[in-house]
Coordinates of C-alpha atoms and ligand atoms in Angstrom, one line a residue:
M1 CA 19.2 -10.0 30.6
R2 CA 16.2 -10.7 28.2
L3 CA 17.2 -12.7 25.2
L4 CA 15.1 -11.6 22.2
P5 CA 13.2 -14.4 20.5
S6 CA 13.0 -15.3 16.8
Y7 CA 10.0 -16.7 14.9
V8 CA 10.9 -19.8 12.8
Q9 CA 8.8 -22.6 11.5
D10 CA 5.7 -20.9 12.9
R11 CA 7.0 -21.0 16.5
W12 CA 8.7 -18.4 18.7
Y13 CA 12.2 -19.6 19.6
T14 CA 14.3 -18.2 22.5
P15 CA 18.0 -18.7 21.9
T16 CA 20.5 -19.8 24.5
G17 CA 23.9 -18.3 25.1
D18 CA 25.1 -14.8 25.9
G19 CA 23.9 -12.9 22.8
T20 CA 24.9 -9.4 21.6
P21 CA 23.8 -6.5 23.9
V22 CA 21.3 -4.1 22.5
Y23 CA 21.3 -0.6 24.1
D24 CA 18.9 2.3 24.6
A25 CA 20.4 5.0 22.3
V26 CA 19.3 7.8 24.7
T27 CA 20.5 6.4 28.1
G28 CA 23.1 3.9 27.0
E29 CA 21.3 1.3 29.2
E30 CA 21.5 -2.3 28.0
I31 CA 17.9 -3.4 27.3
A32 CA 18.1 -6.8 25.7
R33 CA 20.4 -9.3 24.0
A34 CA 20.1 -10.7 20.5
S35 CA 21.2 -14.1 19.4
S36 CA 20.3 -16.6 16.7
S37 CA 22.2 -19.5 18.2
G38 CA 20.5 -22.8 17.8
I39 CA 18.2 -21.7 15.0
D40 CA 17.9 -24.3 12.2
M41 CA 18.4 -22.0 9.3
A42 CA 18.1 -24.7 6.7
G43 CA 14.8 -25.8 8.3
A44 CA 13.5 -22.2 8.3
L45 CA 14.2 -21.9 4.6
H46 CA 12.6 -25.3 3.9
H47 CA 9.6 -24.3 5.9
A48 CA 9.2 -21.1 3.8
R49 CA 9.4 -23.1 0.6
T50 CA 7.2 -25.9 1.6
V51 CA 4.6 -24.3 3.8
G52 CA 4.7 -20.5 3.3
G53 CA 5.0 -20.5 -0.5
P54 CA 2.1 -22.9 -1.1
A55 CA -0.1 -21.0 1.5
L56 CA 0.5 -17.7 -0.2
R57 CA 0.0 -19.0 -3.7
A58 CA -3.3 -20.5 -2.6
L59 CA -4.5 -16.9 -2.3
T60 CA -5.4 -14.7 -5.3
F61 CA -3.4 -11.6 -6.1
H62 CA -6.3 -9.6 -4.9
Q63 CA -6.6 -11.6 -1.6
R64 CA -3.0 -10.9 -1.0
A65 CA -3.5 -7.2 -1.7
A66 CA -6.4 -7.2 0.8
L67 CA -4.2 -8.8 3.3
L68 CA -1.7 -6.0 3.0
A69 CA -4.5 -3.4 3.5
D70 CA -5.7 -5.2 6.6
L71 CA -2.2 -5.4 7.9
A72 CA -1.7 -1.7 7.4
T73 CA -4.9 -1.0 9.4
H74 CA -3.8 -3.3 12.2
L75 CA -0.4 -1.7 12.5
R76 CA -1.9 1.8 12.4
G77 CA -3.8 0.9 15.5
H78 CA -0.5 0.1 17.3
R79 CA 1.5 3.2 16.2
E80 CA 1.8 4.7 19.7
E81 CA 3.5 1.6 21.1
L82 CA 5.9 1.5 18.2
Y83 CA 6.7 5.3 18.6
A84 CA 7.6 4.7 22.2
L85 CA 10.0 1.9 21.3
S86 CA 11.3 3.9 18.4
A87 CA 12.3 6.7 20.8
R88 CA 14.7 4.3 22.5
T89 CA 16.5 4.0 19.2
G90 CA 17.2 7.8 19.4
A91 CA 14.3 8.8 17.1
T92 CA 12.2 11.9 17.7
L93 CA 8.4 11.6 17.1
Y94 CA 8.9 13.1 13.6
D95 CA 11.7 10.5 12.8
S96 CA 9.5 7.7 14.1
K97 CA 6.6 8.8 11.9
F98 CA 9.0 8.8 9.0
D99 CA 9.9 5.2 9.7
I100 CA 6.6 3.8 11.1
D101 CA 3.9 5.7 9.2
G102 CA 6.1 5.6 6.1
G103 CA 6.2 1.8 6.4
I104 CA 2.5 1.5 6.8
R105 CA 2.0 3.8 3.8
V106 CA 4.1 1.4 1.7
L107 CA 1.8 -1.5 2.7
R108 CA -1.2 0.6 1.6
H109 CA 0.5 1.5 -1.6
Y110 CA 1.1 -2.1 -2.5
A111 CA -2.4 -3.1 -1.5
D112 CA -3.8 -0.5 -3.9
L113 CA -1.3 -1.4 -6.6
G114 CA -2.3 -5.1 -6.3
L115 CA -5.9 -4.3 -6.9
R116 CA -5.2 -1.9 -9.7
E117 CA -2.4 -3.7 -11.6
L118 CA -2.5 -7.4 -10.8
P119 CA -5.0 -9.9 -12.3
G120 CA -8.3 -10.2 -10.5
G121 CA -10.8 -13.1 -10.4
D122 CA -9.3 -16.4 -9.2
E123 CA -5.9 -15.8 -10.7
R124 CA -3.1 -16.8 -8.3
L125 CA 0.0 -17.4 -10.2
V126 CA 0.5 -15.6 -13.4
Y127 CA 0.9 -12.0 -14.5
A128 CA 1.2 -11.4 -18.2
E129 CA 3.7 -8.7 -19.0
G130 CA 3.5 -6.4 -22.0
P131 CA 1.7 -7.1 -25.3
Q132 CA 1.9 -10.4 -27.2
E133 CA 3.8 -10.5 -30.4
S134 CA 2.7 -12.3 -33.6
L135 CA 5.5 -14.6 -34.6
S136 CA 3.9 -15.9 -37.8
R137 CA 2.3 -14.3 -40.9
D138 CA -1.1 -15.9 -40.3
G139 CA -1.2 -15.1 -36.6
S140 CA -1.4 -18.7 -35.5
F141 CA 1.9 -18.5 -33.5
L142 CA 2.3 -15.8 -30.8
G143 CA 4.9 -15.0 -28.2
G144 CA 4.6 -13.2 -24.9
H145 CA 6.0 -12.9 -21.4
V146 CA 4.5 -14.3 -18.2
C147 CA 5.7 -13.8 -14.7
T148 CA 5.1 -16.5 -12.0
P149 CA 6.1 -16.4 -8.3
L150 CA 9.5 -17.9 -7.4
R151 CA 9.1 -21.0 -5.4
G152 CA 11.7 -20.1 -2.8
A153 CA 12.1 -17.8 0.2
A154 CA 12.8 -14.0 0.1
V155 CA 15.6 -13.5 2.6
Q156 CA 15.4 -9.8 3.7
I157 CA 18.4 -8.4 5.6
N158 CA 17.9 -4.9 6.9
A159 CA 20.0 -1.9 8.1
Y160 CA 19.6 -0.4 11.6
N161 CA 18.3 3.0 10.6
F162 CA 14.8 2.1 9.5
P163 CA 13.7 -0.7 11.8
V164 CA 10.0 -0.6 10.6
W165 CA 10.0 1.0 7.1
A166 CA 12.7 -1.3 5.7
P167 CA 11.2 -4.6 6.7
L168 CA 7.7 -3.5 5.5
E169 CA 8.9 -2.2 2.1
K170 CA 10.6 -5.6 1.5
L171 CA 7.7 -7.7 2.9
A172 CA 4.9 -5.9 0.9
P173 CA 6.0 -6.8 -2.7
A174 CA 7.2 -10.3 -1.7
L175 CA 3.8 -11.1 -0.2
L176 CA 1.9 -9.6 -3.1
A177 CA 4.0 -11.8 -5.5
G178 CA 3.2 -14.9 -3.4
V179 CA 6.7 -15.4 -2.0
P180 CA 7.3 -16.0 1.8
S181 CA 9.6 -13.8 3.7
L182 CA 12.4 -14.4 6.2
I183 CA 13.3 -11.1 7.9
K184 CA 16.6 -10.4 9.6
P185 CA 16.8 -7.0 11.4
A186 CA 20.0 -5.2 12.2
T187 CA 20.9 -5.9 15.7
P188 CA 21.2 -2.3 17.1
T189 CA 17.5 -1.6 16.6
C190 CA 16.1 -5.1 16.6
V191 CA 13.9 -4.5 19.7
L192 CA 11.6 -2.3 17.6
T193 CA 11.6 -4.6 14.6
G194 CA 10.9 -7.6 16.9
R195 CA 7.8 -5.8 18.3
L196 CA 6.7 -5.0 14.7
I197 CA 6.9 -8.7 13.9
E198 CA 5.0 -9.7 17.0
L199 CA 2.2 -7.3 16.0
I200 CA 2.0 -8.6 12.5
L201 CA 1.8 -12.2 13.8
E202 CA -0.7 -11.3 16.5
S203 CA -3.0 -10.0 13.8
G204 CA -3.4 -13.6 12.6
L205 CA -3.7 -12.2 9.0
L206 CA -0.7 -14.0 7.5
P207 CA -0.9 -17.6 6.3
P208 CA 1.5 -20.1 8.0
G209 CA 5.1 -20.0 6.9
S210 CA 4.7 -16.8 5.0
L211 CA 6.7 -14.8 7.6
Q212 CA 9.7 -15.9 9.6
Y213 CA 12.1 -13.7 11.7
V214 CA 15.7 -14.3 12.7
C215 CA 16.9 -12.0 15.4
G216 CA 20.7 -11.9 15.9
G217 CA 23.4 -13.0 13.5
A218 CA 22.6 -14.6 10.1
G219 CA 24.7 -17.7 11.0
D220 CA 24.8 -20.2 8.2
L221 CA 21.5 -18.9 6.6
L222 CA 23.1 -18.0 3.3
D223 CA 24.8 -21.4 3.0
H224 CA 21.3 -23.0 2.5
L225 CA 20.1 -20.7 -0.3
T226 CA 18.9 -22.4 -3.5
E227 CA 18.2 -21.1 -7.0
Q228 CA 14.5 -20.2 -6.3
D229 CA 15.4 -18.0 -3.2
L230 CA 16.3 -14.4 -3.3
V231 CA 18.1 -12.0 -1.0
S232 CA 17.2 -8.3 -0.5
F233 CA 19.9 -6.6 1.5
T234 CA 20.1 -3.1 2.9
G235 CA 23.3 -2.0 4.7
S236 CA 26.9 -1.0 4.1
A237 CA 28.7 -1.5 0.8
A238 CA 31.2 -3.7 2.6
T239 CA 28.6 -6.1 3.8
A240 CA 26.9 -6.0 0.4
E241 CA 30.1 -7.1 -1.2
R242 CA 30.6 -9.9 1.2
L243 CA 27.1 -11.3 0.7
R244 CA 27.0 -10.8 -3.0
T245 CA 30.1 -12.9 -3.4
H246 CA 28.8 -15.6 -1.0
P247 CA 29.4 -19.0 -2.7
S248 CA 25.7 -19.9 -2.5
V249 CA 24.7 -16.6 -4.1
I250 CA 27.1 -17.0 -6.9
G251 CA 26.8 -20.8 -7.2
Q252 CA 23.0 -20.9 -7.4
A253 CA 22.7 -17.5 -9.2
V254 CA 20.5 -16.3 -6.4
R255 CA 18.7 -13.1 -7.2
F256 CA 20.5 -10.5 -5.0
N257 CA 19.3 -7.0 -4.5
A258 CA 21.5 -4.5 -2.6
E259 CA 20.7 -1.1 -1.2
A260 CA 24.1 0.0 0.0
D261 CA 25.6 3.3 1.2
S262 CA 25.7 6.4 -0.8
V263 CA 27.4 9.8 -0.8
N264 CA 24.3 11.7 -2.1
C265 CA 24.6 15.2 -3.4
S266 CA 22.4 18.3 -3.7
V267 CA 23.2 21.0 -6.3
L268 CA 22.3 24.7 -5.8
G269 CA 21.7 26.5 -9.1
P270 CA 23.7 29.7 -9.9
D271 CA 20.4 31.6 -10.2
A272 CA 19.5 30.8 -6.6
I273 CA 21.4 33.7 -5.0
P274 CA 20.6 34.9 -1.4
G275 CA 17.2 36.5 -1.3
T276 CA 15.6 34.1 -3.8
A277 CA 13.1 31.4 -2.7
E278 CA 15.3 28.7 -4.2
F279 CA 18.3 29.7 -2.0
D280 CA 16.1 29.3 1.1
L281 CA 14.7 26.0 -0.2
Y282 CA 18.2 24.7 -0.6
V283 CA 19.4 25.7 2.8
D284 CA 16.2 24.4 4.5
Q285 CA 16.5 21.1 2.7
L286 CA 20.1 20.7 3.6
V287 CA 19.4 21.3 7.3
T288 CA 16.4 18.9 7.2
E289 CA 18.5 16.2 5.6
M290 CA 21.2 16.6 8.2
T291 CA 18.9 16.5 11.2
V292 CA 16.0 14.1 10.4
K293 CA 16.9 10.7 11.9
A294 CA 20.1 12.5 13.0
G295 CA 21.3 12.1 9.4
Q296 CA 21.1 8.3 9.5
K297 CA 19.3 8.1 6.2
C298 CA 20.9 6.4 3.3
T299 CA 19.5 9.1 1.1
A300 CA 20.7 12.1 3.2
I301 CA 22.7 14.8 1.5
R302 CA 26.4 14.3 2.2
R303 CA 27.8 16.6 -0.5
A304 CA 26.2 20.0 -0.9
F305 CA 27.4 21.4 -4.3
V306 CA 27.3 25.2 -4.3
P307 CA 28.5 27.8 -6.9
A308 CA 31.9 28.9 -5.7
D309 CA 30.8 32.5 -5.1
L310 CA 27.9 31.3 -2.9
M311 CA 29.9 29.1 -0.5
D312 CA 30.1 31.8 2.2
A313 CA 26.4 32.7 1.9
V314 CA 25.2 29.1 2.1
G315 CA 27.6 28.3 5.0
E316 CA 26.3 31.2 7.0
A317 CA 22.7 30.6 6.3
A318 CA 22.9 26.9 7.1
A319 CA 24.9 27.5 10.2
A320 CA 22.3 30.0 11.5
R321 CA 19.6 27.4 10.9
L322 CA 21.6 24.6 12.5
A323 CA 22.1 26.8 15.6
E324 CA 18.3 26.6 16.2
V325 CA 18.3 22.8 16.2
V326 CA 17.7 21.5 19.7
V327 CA 19.5 18.2 20.3
G328 CA 18.4 15.9 23.1
A329 CA 16.0 13.3 24.5
P330 CA 13.5 12.4 21.7
S331 CA 10.6 12.4 24.2
D332 CA 11.1 16.2 24.8
P333 CA 8.8 18.0 22.4
A334 CA 11.3 20.9 22.0
V335 CA 13.9 18.5 20.7
R336 CA 14.5 18.6 16.9
M337 CA 17.2 16.0 16.7
G338 CA 17.6 12.9 18.8
A339 CA 20.5 10.5 19.2
L340 CA 22.3 8.2 16.8
A341 CA 21.4 4.5 17.1
G342 CA 24.2 3.8 19.5
L343 CA 27.6 4.7 20.9
A344 CA 29.4 2.4 18.3
Q345 CA 27.6 4.3 15.5
R346 CA 28.7 7.6 17.0
E347 CA 32.3 6.5 17.2
E348 CA 32.1 5.4 13.6
V349 CA 30.8 8.8 12.5
R350 CA 33.5 10.6 14.5
R351 CA 36.1 8.5 12.8
C352 CA 34.7 9.4 9.4
V353 CA 34.5 13.1 10.2
K354 CA 38.2 13.0 11.3
T355 CA 39.0 11.7 7.8
L356 CA 36.8 14.3 6.2
L357 CA 38.6 17.1 8.2
D358 CA 41.9 16.2 6.5
S359 CA 40.6 18.2 3.5
A360 CA 37.8 20.2 5.0
R361 CA 37.1 22.5 7.9
L362 CA 34.1 22.9 10.2
V363 CA 31.5 25.5 9.5
F364 CA 29.1 24.4 12.2
G365 CA 29.4 22.1 15.2
H366 CA 32.1 20.1 17.0
P367 CA 32.5 16.3 16.8
D368 CA 33.1 16.0 20.5
R369 CA 30.9 18.6 22.0
V370 CA 27.1 19.1 21.9
E371 CA 24.6 20.7 24.2
V372 CA 22.0 18.1 25.0
R373 CA 18.5 18.7 26.4
G374 CA 17.0 16.2 28.8
A375 CA 19.7 13.5 28.5
D376 CA 23.3 12.8 29.2
A377 CA 25.5 13.8 26.2
E378 CA 28.0 11.1 26.7
R379 CA 25.9 8.1 27.8
G380 CA 23.4 8.7 25.0
A381 CA 24.7 8.6 21.4
F382 CA 24.3 12.3 20.9
L383 CA 26.3 14.3 18.3
S384 CA 26.1 17.9 17.1
P385 CA 25.1 18.5 13.5
L386 CA 28.4 18.9 11.7
L387 CA 28.6 21.1 8.6
L388 CA 31.9 21.0 6.9
R389 CA 33.4 23.0 4.0
C390 CA 35.9 21.6 1.5
D391 CA 37.3 24.3 -0.8
D392 CA 39.1 21.8 -3.0
P393 CA 36.4 20.0 -5.0
G394 CA 39.0 17.5 -6.2
A395 CA 39.8 16.2 -2.8
S396 CA 38.8 12.6 -2.5
A397 CA 37.4 12.2 1.0
P398 CA 34.2 14.2 0.6
H399 CA 33.3 12.0 -2.4
E400 CA 34.2 8.7 -0.8
V401 CA 33.5 8.9 3.0
E402 CA 29.9 8.4 4.1
A403 CA 29.7 9.7 7.7
F404 CA 26.4 8.1 8.6
G405 CA 25.1 10.8 10.9
P406 CA 24.2 14.5 10.9
V407 CA 27.1 15.4 8.6
S408 CA 27.3 17.3 5.3
T409 CA 30.1 19.0 3.4
L410 CA 29.8 22.1 1.3
I411 CA 31.8 21.8 -2.0
P412 CA 32.2 24.5 -4.7
Y413 CA 31.6 24.0 -8.4
T414 CA 32.1 26.2 -11.4
S415 CA 29.8 24.9 -14.2
P416 CA 27.1 22.3 -14.9
E417 CA 29.7 20.0 -16.5
H418 CA 31.9 20.4 -13.5
V419 CA 29.1 19.6 -11.0
A420 CA 28.1 16.5 -13.1
F421 CA 31.7 15.3 -12.9
L422 CA 31.9 15.9 -9.2
A423 CA 28.6 14.0 -8.6
S424 CA 30.1 11.1 -10.5
L425 CA 33.0 10.9 -8.0
G426 CA 30.5 9.4 -5.6
R427 CA 30.6 6.3 -7.8
G428 CA 26.8 5.8 -7.8
S429 CA 24.2 7.3 -5.4
L430 CA 20.7 6.7 -4.3
A431 CA 19.3 10.2 -4.4
G432 CA 20.3 13.6 -5.7
S433 CA 18.6 17.0 -6.0
V434 CA 18.9 20.2 -8.0
V435 CA 17.5 23.4 -6.5
T436 CA 17.0 26.0 -9.2
G437 CA 14.5 28.2 -10.9
D438 CA 16.2 27.7 -14.2
P439 CA 14.8 24.8 -16.3
A440 CA 17.8 24.9 -18.7
F441 CA 20.2 24.5 -15.8
A442 CA 18.0 21.7 -14.3
R443 CA 18.0 19.8 -17.6
E444 CA 21.8 20.1 -18.0
V445 CA 22.4 18.8 -14.4
V446 CA 19.8 16.1 -14.4
L447 CA 21.0 14.6 -17.8
G448 CA 24.6 14.9 -16.6
V449 CA 24.1 13.1 -13.3
A450 CA 21.2 10.7 -14.0
P451 CA 23.4 7.8 -15.0
W452 CA 24.9 7.9 -11.5
H453 CA 21.6 8.1 -9.6
G454 CA 18.6 6.1 -8.8
R455 CA 16.3 9.1 -8.0
L456 CA 16.6 12.8 -8.6
L457 CA 14.5 15.6 -7.2
V458 CA 14.3 19.0 -9.1
L459 CA 13.1 21.5 -6.5
D460 CA 11.7 24.9 -7.4
T461 CA 9.1 27.2 -6.0
D462 CA 6.3 25.6 -8.1
S463 CA 6.7 22.2 -6.4
A464 CA 8.1 23.3 -3.0
Q465 CA 4.8 23.0 -1.1
A466 CA 3.9 19.6 -2.4
S467 CA 7.5 18.2 -2.6
T468 CA 8.2 15.1 -0.5
G469 CA 11.9 16.2 -0.3
H470 CA 15.3 14.9 -1.2
G471 CA 15.5 12.1 1.3
S472 CA 12.1 10.4 1.1
P473 CA 12.0 7.2 -1.0
L474 CA 8.5 6.6 -2.3
P475 CA 6.9 3.2 -3.0
G476 CA 5.8 4.2 -6.6
L477 CA 9.4 5.2 -7.5
I478 CA 12.6 3.3 -7.7
H479 CA 14.7 3.2 -4.6
G480 CA 18.3 2.1 -5.3
G481 CA 21.2 3.4 -7.2
P482 CA 24.1 2.2 -9.4
G483 CA 27.6 1.3 -8.3
R484 CA 28.5 2.0 -4.7
A485 CA 24.8 2.4 -3.9
G486 CA 24.4 -1.3 -4.5
G487 CA 23.3 -1.5 -8.1
G488 CA 19.8 -2.5 -7.0
E489 CA 16.2 -1.4 -7.2
E490 CA 13.5 -1.7 -4.6
M491 CA 9.9 -0.5 -4.7
G492 CA 9.2 1.3 -8.0
G493 CA 5.6 0.1 -8.0
I494 CA 5.0 -3.1 -9.8
R495 CA 8.7 -3.6 -10.6
A496 CA 9.3 -4.7 -7.0
V497 CA 6.6 -7.4 -7.2
L498 CA 8.0 -8.7 -10.5
H499 CA 11.4 -8.9 -8.9
H500 CA 10.0 -11.8 -6.9
M501 CA 8.7 -13.6 -10.0
Q502 CA 10.3 -15.4 -12.9
R503 CA 9.7 -13.8 -16.3
T504 CA 9.3 -16.5 -18.9
A505 CA 8.8 -16.1 -22.7
V506 CA 6.0 -18.4 -23.8
Q507 CA 5.3 -19.2 -27.4
G508 CA 2.2 -20.9 -28.8
S509 CA -1.1 -20.6 -30.5
P510 CA -3.5 -17.8 -29.4
R511 CA -5.8 -20.5 -27.9
M512 CA -2.9 -21.9 -25.8
L513 CA -1.6 -18.5 -24.7
A514 CA -5.2 -17.4 -23.7
A515 CA -5.4 -20.5 -21.5
L516 CA -2.5 -19.3 -19.5
G517 CA -4.6 -16.4 -18.1
G518 CA -2.9 -13.5 -16.3
R519 CA -4.3 -10.9 -18.6
A520 CA -1.9 -8.4 -20.1
P521 CA -1.9 -4.9 -18.6
E522 CA -3.7 -3.4 -21.6
E523 CA -6.6 -5.8 -21.3
R524 CA -7.3 -5.1 -17.6
Ligands
LIG601 P1 25.7 -3.3 8.0 O1 26.6 -3.4 9.1 O2 26.2 -3.6 6.6 O3 24.5 -4.3 8.3 C1 23.4 -4.5 7.5 C2 22.7 -5.8 7.8 O4 23.5 -6.9 7.4 C3 22.4 -6.0 9.3 O5 21.2 -6.7 9.5 C4 23.6 -7.0 9.7 O6 23.3 -7.7 10.8 C5 23.7 -7.8 8.5 N1 24.9 -8.5 8.3 C6 26.1 -8.1 8.6 N2 27.0 -9.1 8.3 C7 26.3 -10.1 7.7 C8 26.6 -11.4 7.2 N3 27.9 -11.9 7.2 N4 25.6 -12.2 6.8 C9 24.3 -11.8 6.8 N5 24.0 -10.6 7.3 C10 24.9 -9.8 7.8 O7 25.0 -1.9 7.9 P2 24.3 -1.1 9.1 O8 25.4 -0.6 10.0 O9 23.2 -1.9 9.7 O10 23.6 0.1 8.3 C11 24.3 1.3 8.0 C12 24.7 1.3 6.5 O11 23.5 0.9 5.7 C13 25.1 2.7 6.0 O12 26.2 2.5 5.3 C14 23.9 3.1 5.1 O13 24.2 3.9 4.1 C15 23.4 1.8 4.6 N6 21.9 1.9 4.4 C16 21.5 1.9 3.1 C17 20.2 2.0 2.8 C18 19.7 1.9 1.4 O14 18.5 1.9 1.2 N7 20.5 2.0 0.4 C19 19.3 2.2 3.8 C20 19.7 2.2 5.1 C21 21.1 2.1 5.4 P3 23.8 -7.3 12.3 O15 23.3 -6.0 12.6 O16 23.2 -8.4 13.2 O17 25.3 -7.4 12.2

């Protein structure tokens, strides 16, 4: 069986040993094995610091931005090949576009942002943040903040559900800041990420040492972190906790960003009764969030909060829509929902649903039965969309259990304060939404739930056509959330670039501060 290679110290490396099997999500066939055995992790990090960092910092901010734009164009030319591999992860063409085109869009966004917001000319190293402050009566002594690229490596550990978007949304801001990346994919979908990395390297655009790739386990990678390195992690809260408390991360105060799991909610306003456009928007969005990527989105709606007297109506309308969803082989154009990433992931979802069913009942679907078009329902990781209903809003499982698949639970609420309280039981979420035509209700809910959320969508008929939807993180907006969601922030425009830089307060005379360059935003 083919052992997948890694790319370290500017060379492809094929490991030895048995490796971990990687399966086709649709057929269940083993397609490759992943292993990082024999990789010199300390050497890889050293290479990033001593070769990649200097090579990137030799480029100006605008040259790095141009490089991102060229990379986006290069990858765009190879989308079909990536879509084909993506289908083997269970993704429909729509899902693949979400992942692949979405990732390319992030590259473009950061390319534009670099030209717009970062210093031009021959500036390579410094970004002046905010206005300078006079620290003396006569103005001869000023203070300000400058940001300079960290001199370490950006270790980027990704989850399996976005094998293209996730590595690209971490790579883009690191590269723009001038910090080399070491990418680790999640094993279940590493075949697709591996091909992405090959395409990036084949482009010849990246300077030496600026991108390394470790396929397979992380081994002792984190043991070799130093204080100028940073870690960007996406995955489960349990792994986030393990890595966050790693002795090197704690001992060297390594900058650590986590995007972890999240029991996101969507609130239907009491004004949005059946027959209103907002009612339909709510149901459409719920079904979309359940079925895109077979619900394997960290931002997907897990808790659907509905006024108590609308529970039956929402359940019936959503069930009718879900009944139209064709599940099956992603290559079949009639299929709306593909497979989960693998059989292990399906077993995990079934286990979570079993727990949820202790306090809820099924409104649509069955965890062990699904009609599948063009594939074998058992060999492939197929699962029916599962809509649950929990009539006890105080039950703990719906607020705690993240079934990472096409699963949502309807939960009743009685007032804006009540729904804000229920939202908080998720202990911190990535994304939430409120669907209402009533601005006063929207305000009450948004202000009540905002401290528990990284991003909130208020959906009404005015914005429905243009809305990007509940589950789509956007490069200009923060992606992350407090508490259980990891307590991190990714993207959010320039914030993600600055995350890879050290902010330093510098004091001195106007002449000395001017010599530092990196013009302040208001002077650009
Ligand atoms: P996971 O099991 O936590 O794995 C995430 C990543 O961590 C994988 O690359 C994994 O590698 C790696 N990893 C595991 N143990 C490690 C260790 N000791 N040292 C270094 N790396 C280690 O999560 P997953 O199953 O891939 O993804 C599903 C979860 O991710 C869900 O809970 C979902 O909510 C969450 N998620 C969150 C976001 C977000 O933006 N917040 C986005 C997507 C997914 P291996 O695969 O090789 O084990």
